[in-house]
mmCIF file of C-alpha atoms in Angstrom:
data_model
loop_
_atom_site.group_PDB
_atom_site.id
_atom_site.type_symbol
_atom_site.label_atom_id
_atom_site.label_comp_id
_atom_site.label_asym_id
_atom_site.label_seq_id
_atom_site.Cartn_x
_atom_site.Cartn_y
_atom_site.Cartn_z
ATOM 1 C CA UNK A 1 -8.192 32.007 -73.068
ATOM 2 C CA UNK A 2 -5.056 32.528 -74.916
ATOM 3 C CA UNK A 3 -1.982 35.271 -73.479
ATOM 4 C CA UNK A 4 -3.083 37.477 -76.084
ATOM 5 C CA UNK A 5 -6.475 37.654 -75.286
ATOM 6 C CA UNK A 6 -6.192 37.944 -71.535
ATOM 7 C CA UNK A 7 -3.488 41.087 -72.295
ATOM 8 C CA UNK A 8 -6.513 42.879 -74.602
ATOM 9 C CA UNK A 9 -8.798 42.383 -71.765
ATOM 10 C CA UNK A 10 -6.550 43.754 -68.725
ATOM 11 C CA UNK A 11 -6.181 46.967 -70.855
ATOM 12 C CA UNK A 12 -9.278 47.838 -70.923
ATOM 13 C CA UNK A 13 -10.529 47.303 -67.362
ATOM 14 C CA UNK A 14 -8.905 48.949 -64.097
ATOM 15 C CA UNK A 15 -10.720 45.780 -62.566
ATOM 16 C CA UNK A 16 -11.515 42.478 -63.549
ATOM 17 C CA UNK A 17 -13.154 39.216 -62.699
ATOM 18 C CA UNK A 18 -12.037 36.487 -65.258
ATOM 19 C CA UNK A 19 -13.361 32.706 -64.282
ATOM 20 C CA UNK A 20 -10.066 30.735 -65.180
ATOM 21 C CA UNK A 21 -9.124 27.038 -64.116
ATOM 22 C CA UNK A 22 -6.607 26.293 -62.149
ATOM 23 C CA UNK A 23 -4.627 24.616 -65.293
ATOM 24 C CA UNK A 24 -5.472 27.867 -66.923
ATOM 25 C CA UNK A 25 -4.254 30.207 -64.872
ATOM 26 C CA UNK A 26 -0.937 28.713 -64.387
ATOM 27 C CA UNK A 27 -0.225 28.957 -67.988
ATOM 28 C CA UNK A 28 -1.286 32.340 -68.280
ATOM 29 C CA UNK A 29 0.110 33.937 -64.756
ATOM 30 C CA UNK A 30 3.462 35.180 -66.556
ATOM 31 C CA UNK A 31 1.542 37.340 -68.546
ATOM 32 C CA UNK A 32 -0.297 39.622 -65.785
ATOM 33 C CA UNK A 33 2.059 41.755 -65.458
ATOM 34 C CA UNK A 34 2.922 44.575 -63.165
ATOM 35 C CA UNK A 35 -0.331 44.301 -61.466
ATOM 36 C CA UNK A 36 -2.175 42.971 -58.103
ATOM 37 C CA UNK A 37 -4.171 40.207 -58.342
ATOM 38 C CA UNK A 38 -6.167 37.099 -56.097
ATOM 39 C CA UNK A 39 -6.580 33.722 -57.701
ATOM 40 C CA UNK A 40 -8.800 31.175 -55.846
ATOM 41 C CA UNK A 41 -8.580 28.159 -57.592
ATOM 42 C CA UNK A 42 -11.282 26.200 -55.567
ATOM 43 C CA UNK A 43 -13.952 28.666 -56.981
ATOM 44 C CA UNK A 44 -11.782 29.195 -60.391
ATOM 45 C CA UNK A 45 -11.411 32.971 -60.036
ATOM 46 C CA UNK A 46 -9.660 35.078 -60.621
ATOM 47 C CA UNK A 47 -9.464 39.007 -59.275
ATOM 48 C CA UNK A 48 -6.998 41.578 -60.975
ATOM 49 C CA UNK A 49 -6.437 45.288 -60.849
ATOM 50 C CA UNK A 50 -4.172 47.373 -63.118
ATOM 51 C CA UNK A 51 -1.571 49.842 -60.483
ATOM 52 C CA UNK A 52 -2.748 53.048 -61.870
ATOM 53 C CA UNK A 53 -0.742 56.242 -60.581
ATOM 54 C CA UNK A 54 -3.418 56.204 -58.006
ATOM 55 C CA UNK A 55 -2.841 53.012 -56.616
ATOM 56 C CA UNK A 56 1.379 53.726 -56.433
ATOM 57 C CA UNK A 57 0.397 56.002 -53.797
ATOM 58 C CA UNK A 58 0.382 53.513 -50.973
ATOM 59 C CA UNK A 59 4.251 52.633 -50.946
ATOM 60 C CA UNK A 60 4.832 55.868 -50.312
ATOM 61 C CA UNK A 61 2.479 55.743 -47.349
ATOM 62 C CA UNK A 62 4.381 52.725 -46.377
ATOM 63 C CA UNK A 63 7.716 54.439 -47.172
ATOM 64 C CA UNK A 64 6.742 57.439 -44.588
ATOM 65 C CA UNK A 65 6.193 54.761 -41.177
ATOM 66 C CA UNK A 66 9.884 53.110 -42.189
ATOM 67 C CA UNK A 67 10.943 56.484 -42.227
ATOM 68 C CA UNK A 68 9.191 57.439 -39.144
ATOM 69 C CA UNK A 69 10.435 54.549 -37.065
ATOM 70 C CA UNK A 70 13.945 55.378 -38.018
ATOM 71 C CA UNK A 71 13.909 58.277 -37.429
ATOM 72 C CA UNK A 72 12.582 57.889 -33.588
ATOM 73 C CA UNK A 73 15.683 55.475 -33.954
ATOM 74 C CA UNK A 74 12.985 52.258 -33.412
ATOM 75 C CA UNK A 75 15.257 50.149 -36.151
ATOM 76 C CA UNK A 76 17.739 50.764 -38.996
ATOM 77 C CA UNK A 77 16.072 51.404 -42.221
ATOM 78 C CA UNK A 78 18.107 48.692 -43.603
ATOM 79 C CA UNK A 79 15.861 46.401 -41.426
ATOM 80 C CA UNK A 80 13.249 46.443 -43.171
ATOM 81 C CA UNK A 81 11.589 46.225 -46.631
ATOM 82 C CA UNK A 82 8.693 47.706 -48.661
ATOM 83 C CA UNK A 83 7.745 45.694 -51.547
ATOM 84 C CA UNK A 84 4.668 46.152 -54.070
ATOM 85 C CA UNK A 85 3.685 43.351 -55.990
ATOM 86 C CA UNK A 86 5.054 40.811 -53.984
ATOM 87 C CA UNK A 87 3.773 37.057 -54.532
ATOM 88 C CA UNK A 88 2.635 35.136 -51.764
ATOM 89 C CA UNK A 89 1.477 31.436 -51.649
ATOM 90 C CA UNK A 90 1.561 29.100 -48.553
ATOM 91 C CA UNK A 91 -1.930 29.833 -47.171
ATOM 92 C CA UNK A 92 -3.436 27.721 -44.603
ATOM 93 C CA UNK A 93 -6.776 26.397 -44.026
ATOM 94 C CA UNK A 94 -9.539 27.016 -45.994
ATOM 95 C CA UNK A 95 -7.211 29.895 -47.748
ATOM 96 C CA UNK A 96 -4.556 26.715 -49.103
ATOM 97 C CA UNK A 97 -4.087 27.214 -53.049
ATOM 98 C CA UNK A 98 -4.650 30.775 -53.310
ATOM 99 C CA UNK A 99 -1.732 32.864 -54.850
ATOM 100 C CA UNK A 100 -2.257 36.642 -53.526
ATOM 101 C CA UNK A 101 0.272 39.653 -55.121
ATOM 102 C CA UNK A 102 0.120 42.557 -52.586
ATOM 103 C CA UNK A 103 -0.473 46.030 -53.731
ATOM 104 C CA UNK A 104 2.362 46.927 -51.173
ATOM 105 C CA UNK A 105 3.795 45.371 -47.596
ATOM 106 C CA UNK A 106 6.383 45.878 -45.072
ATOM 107 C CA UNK A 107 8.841 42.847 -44.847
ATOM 108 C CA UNK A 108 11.794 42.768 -41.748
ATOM 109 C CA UNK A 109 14.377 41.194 -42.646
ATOM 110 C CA UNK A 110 14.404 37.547 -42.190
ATOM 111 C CA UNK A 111 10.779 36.841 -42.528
ATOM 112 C CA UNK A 112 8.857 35.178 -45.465
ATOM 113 C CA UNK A 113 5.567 36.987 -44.225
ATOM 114 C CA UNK A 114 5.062 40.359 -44.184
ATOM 115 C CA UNK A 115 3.740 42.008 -41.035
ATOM 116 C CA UNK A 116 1.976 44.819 -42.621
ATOM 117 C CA UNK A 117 -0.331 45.279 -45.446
ATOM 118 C CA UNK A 118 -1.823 47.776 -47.550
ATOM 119 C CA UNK A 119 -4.264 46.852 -50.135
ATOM 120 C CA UNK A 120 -6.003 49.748 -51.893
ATOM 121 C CA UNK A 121 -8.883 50.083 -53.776
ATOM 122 C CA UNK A 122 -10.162 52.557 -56.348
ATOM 123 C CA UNK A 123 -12.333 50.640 -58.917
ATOM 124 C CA UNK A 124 -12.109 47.731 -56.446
ATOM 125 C CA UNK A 125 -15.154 47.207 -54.112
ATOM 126 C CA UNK A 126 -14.955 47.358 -50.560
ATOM 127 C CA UNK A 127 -16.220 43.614 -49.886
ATOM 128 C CA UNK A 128 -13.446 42.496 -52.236
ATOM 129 C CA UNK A 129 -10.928 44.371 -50.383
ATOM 130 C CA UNK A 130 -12.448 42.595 -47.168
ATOM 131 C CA UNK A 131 -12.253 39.202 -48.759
ATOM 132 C CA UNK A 132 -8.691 39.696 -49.036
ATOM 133 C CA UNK A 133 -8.312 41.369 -45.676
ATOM 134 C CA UNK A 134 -9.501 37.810 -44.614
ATOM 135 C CA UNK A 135 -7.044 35.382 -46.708
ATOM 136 C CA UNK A 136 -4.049 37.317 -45.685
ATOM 137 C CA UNK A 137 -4.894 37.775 -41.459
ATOM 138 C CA UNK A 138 -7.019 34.358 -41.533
ATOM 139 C CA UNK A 139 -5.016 32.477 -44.364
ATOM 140 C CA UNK A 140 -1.415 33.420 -42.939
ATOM 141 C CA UNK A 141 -2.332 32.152 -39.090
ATOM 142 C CA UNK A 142 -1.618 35.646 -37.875
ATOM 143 C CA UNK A 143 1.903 35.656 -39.342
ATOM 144 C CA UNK A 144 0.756 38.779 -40.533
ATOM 145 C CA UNK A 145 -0.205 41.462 -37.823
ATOM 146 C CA UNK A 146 -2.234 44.466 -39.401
ATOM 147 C CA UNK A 147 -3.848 44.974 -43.071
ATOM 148 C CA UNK A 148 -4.767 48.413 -43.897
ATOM 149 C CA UNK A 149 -7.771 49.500 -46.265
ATOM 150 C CA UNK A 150 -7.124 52.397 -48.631
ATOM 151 C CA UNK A 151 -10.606 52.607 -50.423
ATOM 152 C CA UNK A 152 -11.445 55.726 -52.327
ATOM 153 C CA UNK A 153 -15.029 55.889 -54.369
ATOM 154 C CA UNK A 154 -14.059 56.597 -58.171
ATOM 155 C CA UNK A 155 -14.718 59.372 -59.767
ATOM 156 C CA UNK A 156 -17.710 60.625 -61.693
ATOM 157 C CA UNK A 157 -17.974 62.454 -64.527
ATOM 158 C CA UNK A 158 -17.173 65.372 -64.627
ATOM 159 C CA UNK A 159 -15.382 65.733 -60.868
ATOM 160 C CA UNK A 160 -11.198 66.498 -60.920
ATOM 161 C CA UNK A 161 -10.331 66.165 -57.045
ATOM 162 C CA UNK A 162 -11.586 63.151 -54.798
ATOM 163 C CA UNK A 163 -14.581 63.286 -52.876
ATOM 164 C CA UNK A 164 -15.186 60.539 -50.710
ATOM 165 C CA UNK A 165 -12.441 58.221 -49.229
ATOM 166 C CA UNK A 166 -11.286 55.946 -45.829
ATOM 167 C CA UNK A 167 -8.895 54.181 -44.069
ATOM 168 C CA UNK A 168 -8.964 50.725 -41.902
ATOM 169 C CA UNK A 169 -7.224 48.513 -40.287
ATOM 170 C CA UNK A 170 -7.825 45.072 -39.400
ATOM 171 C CA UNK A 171 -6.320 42.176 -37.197
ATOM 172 C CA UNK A 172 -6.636 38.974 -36.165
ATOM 173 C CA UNK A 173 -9.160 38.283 -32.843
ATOM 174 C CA UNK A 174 -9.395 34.758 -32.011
ATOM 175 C CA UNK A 175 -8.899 33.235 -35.658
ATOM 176 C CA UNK A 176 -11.123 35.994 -37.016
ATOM 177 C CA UNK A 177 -10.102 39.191 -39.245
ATOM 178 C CA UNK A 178 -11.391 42.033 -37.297
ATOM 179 C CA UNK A 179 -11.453 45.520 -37.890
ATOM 180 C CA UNK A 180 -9.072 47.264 -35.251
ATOM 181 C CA UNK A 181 -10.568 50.596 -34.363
ATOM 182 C CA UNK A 182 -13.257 52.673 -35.964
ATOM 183 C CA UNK A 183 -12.698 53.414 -40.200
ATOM 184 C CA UNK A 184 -11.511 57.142 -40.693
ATOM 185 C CA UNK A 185 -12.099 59.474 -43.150
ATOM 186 C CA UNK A 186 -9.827 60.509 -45.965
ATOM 187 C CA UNK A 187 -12.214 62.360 -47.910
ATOM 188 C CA UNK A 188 -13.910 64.604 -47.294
ATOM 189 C CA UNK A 189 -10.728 66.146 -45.505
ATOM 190 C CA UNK A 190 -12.418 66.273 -42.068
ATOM 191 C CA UNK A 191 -10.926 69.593 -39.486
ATOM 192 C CA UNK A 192 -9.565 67.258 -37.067
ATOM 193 C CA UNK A 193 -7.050 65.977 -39.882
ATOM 194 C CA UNK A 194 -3.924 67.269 -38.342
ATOM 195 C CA UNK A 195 -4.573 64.466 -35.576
ATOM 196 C CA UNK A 196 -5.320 61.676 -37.661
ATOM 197 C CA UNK A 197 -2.404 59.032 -37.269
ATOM 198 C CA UNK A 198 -2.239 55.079 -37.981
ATOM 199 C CA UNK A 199 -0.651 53.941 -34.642
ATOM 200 C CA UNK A 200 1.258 50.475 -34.720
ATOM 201 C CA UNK A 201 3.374 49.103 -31.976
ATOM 202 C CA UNK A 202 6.913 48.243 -32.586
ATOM 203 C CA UNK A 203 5.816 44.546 -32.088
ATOM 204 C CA UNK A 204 3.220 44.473 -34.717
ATOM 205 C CA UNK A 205 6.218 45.817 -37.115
ATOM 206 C CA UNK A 206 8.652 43.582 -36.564
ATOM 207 C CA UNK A 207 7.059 40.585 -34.931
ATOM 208 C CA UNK A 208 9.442 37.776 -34.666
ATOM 209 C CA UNK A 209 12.308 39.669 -35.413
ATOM 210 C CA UNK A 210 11.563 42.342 -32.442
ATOM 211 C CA UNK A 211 14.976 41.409 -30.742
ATOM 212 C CA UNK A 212 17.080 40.994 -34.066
ATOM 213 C CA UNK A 213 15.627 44.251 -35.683
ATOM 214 C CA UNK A 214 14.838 46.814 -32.878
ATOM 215 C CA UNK A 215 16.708 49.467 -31.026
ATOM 216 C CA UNK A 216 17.014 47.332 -27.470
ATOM 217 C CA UNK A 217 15.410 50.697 -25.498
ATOM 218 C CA UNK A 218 12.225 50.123 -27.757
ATOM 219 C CA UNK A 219 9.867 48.026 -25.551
ATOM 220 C CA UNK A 220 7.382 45.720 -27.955
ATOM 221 C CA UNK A 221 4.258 48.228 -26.879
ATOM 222 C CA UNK A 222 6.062 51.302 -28.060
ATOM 223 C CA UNK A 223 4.130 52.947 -30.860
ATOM 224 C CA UNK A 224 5.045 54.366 -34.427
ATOM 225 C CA UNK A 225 2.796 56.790 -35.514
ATOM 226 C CA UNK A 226 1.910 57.049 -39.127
ATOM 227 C CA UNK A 227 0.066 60.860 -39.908
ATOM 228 C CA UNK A 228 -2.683 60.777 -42.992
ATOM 229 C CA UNK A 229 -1.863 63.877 -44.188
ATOM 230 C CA UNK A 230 1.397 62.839 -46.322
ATOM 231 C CA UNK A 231 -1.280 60.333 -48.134
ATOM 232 C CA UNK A 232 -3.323 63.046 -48.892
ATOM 233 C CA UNK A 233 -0.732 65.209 -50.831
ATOM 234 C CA UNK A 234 0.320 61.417 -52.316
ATOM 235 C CA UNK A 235 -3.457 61.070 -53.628
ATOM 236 C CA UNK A 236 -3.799 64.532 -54.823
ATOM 237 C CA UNK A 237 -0.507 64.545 -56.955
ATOM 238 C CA UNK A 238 -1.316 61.075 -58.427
ATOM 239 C CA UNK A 239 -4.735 61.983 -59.205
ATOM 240 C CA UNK A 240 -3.849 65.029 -61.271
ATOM 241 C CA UNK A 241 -1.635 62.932 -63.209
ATOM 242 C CA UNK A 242 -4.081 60.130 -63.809
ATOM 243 C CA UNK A 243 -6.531 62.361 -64.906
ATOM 244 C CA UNK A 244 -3.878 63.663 -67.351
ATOM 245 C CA UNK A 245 -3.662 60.235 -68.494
ATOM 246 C CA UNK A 246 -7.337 59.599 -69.328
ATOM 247 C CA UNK A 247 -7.352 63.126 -71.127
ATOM 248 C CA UNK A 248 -9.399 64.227 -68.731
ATOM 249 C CA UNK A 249 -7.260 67.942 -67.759
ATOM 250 C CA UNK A 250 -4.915 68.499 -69.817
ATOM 251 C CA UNK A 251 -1.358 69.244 -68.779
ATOM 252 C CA UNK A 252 -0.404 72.509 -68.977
ATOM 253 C CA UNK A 253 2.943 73.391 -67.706
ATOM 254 C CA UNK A 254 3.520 70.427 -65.968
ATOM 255 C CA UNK A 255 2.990 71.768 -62.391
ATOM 256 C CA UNK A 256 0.149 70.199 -60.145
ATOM 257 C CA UNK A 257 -2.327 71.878 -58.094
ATOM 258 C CA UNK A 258 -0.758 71.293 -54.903
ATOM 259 C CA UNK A 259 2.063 72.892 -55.448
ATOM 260 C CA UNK A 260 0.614 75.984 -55.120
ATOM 261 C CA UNK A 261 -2.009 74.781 -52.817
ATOM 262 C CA UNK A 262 -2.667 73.904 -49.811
ATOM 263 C CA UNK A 263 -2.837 70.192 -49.989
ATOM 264 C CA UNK A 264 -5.133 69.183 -47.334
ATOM 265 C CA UNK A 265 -7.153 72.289 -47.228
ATOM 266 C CA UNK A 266 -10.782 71.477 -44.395
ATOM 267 C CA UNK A 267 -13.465 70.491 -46.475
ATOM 268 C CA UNK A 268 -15.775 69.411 -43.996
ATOM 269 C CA UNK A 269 -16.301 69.814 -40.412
ATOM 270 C CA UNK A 270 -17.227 66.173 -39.863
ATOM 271 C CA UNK A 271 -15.003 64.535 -36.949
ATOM 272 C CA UNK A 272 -12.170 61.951 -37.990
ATOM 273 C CA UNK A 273 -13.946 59.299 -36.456
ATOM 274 C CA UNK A 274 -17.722 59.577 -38.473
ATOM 275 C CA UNK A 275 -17.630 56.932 -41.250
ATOM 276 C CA UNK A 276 -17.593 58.535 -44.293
ATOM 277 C CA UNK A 277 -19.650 55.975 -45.992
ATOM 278 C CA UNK A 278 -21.572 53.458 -44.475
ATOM 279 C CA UNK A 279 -19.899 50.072 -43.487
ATOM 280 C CA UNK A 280 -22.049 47.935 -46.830
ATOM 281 C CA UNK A 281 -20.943 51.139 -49.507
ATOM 282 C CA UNK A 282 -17.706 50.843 -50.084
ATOM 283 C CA UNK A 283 -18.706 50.984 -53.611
ATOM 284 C CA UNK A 284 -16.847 49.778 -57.015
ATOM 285 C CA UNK A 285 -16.204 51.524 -60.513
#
């Protein structure tokens, strides 16, 4: 496969699969681009997904639980970085070889790992996401503390707001990636939204750095609580805009929906805890 080829072929796919060798793939790795991407070079694949508008919604997710902890004064915003796109290599195990780029991930200062994760899927299925959910909690030892799944289902002809969508998060138990908690719902917009929060202790934030980073009356089980309701308004603005991009609405005015809207109006009276899909559906587009 030649650069030019590869570069025709990630334009027209929001997802790919391309079978690649290892020789391969490092010649052709500088042209990817601004995009996410898993290459497995025992099984000479490799997984990439184009950052749509959709997609840049996570680092400002991220963005809101830096801003959260400094403003409950947990650490100085300084402290800490969020970084999308961010090559990692130095896997262990059976993960050695594999070169992951994050969608997004908050680094302290100081640390080569990151200690939190967010990898987000749209056209990407659910048991890919979980395949990389276990190379980054498996493959980095535990270096890493929590991964969080984004996953909404695509849309369908014909539909302009998203319909079905969750959120996980996963750790490490006893060498294992585990889910932490039950998956919640971020669409349909279930009446118990208001109380939906990711909770992660100052520890799991900071890890190693806990004394060098944190405000000294912060104990390590102190929790920073991240509300879903800023990523909804995030996803609704960036989906109006993608679908401006595909030609699907067109833009008139320049002024989105939920500006005028309430952005996280009830939908459903579902509680925040009933899985909005089932655990094998994460689906794929």
């Amino acid at each position: 496969m030649t650069p030019a080829e590869l570069s025709q072929m990630l334009l027209c796919d929001e997802y790919l699969i391309i079978d690649i060798s290892p020789p391969g793939f490092t010649k052709l790795e500088p042209f990817i681009g601004g995009r996410s991407y898993t290459y497995r070079p025992k099984i000479s694949q490799l997984r990439v997904k184009m950052n749509t508008q959709i997609h840049g919604t996570v680092s400002s997710w991220a963005a809101e639980l830096v801003a959260e902890g400094e403003k409950a004064g947990a650490w100085e915003r300084k402290d800490l970085s969020i970084i999308s796109e961010g090559r990692l290599i130095g896997f262990a195990a059976q993960y050695s070889g594999i070169t992951k780029v994050l969608d997004c991930a908050i680094f302290p200062r100081g640390r080569y790992w990151p200690t939190v994760v967010f990898e987000f899927g749209y056209c990407e299925p659910y048991e890919d996401l979980k395949e990389d959910v276990k190379l980054l909690l498996e493959g980095s030892a535990g270096k890493i503390s929590k991964v969080v799944i984004i996953k909404i289902m695509p849309l369908t002809t014909g539909q302009k707001e998203l319909q079905t969508g969750f959120v996980e998060i996963w750790h490490l138990i006893k060498g294992k990636a585990t889910k932490d908690g039950d998956r919640k719902n971020l669409f349909p917009i279930p009446k118990s939204h208001k109380t939906q929060k990711l909770m992660m202790t100052l520890y799991d934030i900071l890890r190693n750095q806990y004394n060098n980073r944190s405000n000294k009356s912060w104990k390590k089980d102190r929790v920073v609580a991240l509300p879903f309701d800023p990523l909804r308004g995030y996803l609704k603005e960036a989906t109006w805009r993608y679908l401006i991009q595909k030609n699907v609405i067109e833009n008139d005015g320049d002024e989105s929906p939920s500006s005028s809207e309430d952005e996280n109006k009830e939908t459903t009276s579902e509680d925040e805890n009933e899985e909005s899909t089932s655990e094998d559906s994460g689906g794929s587009g």
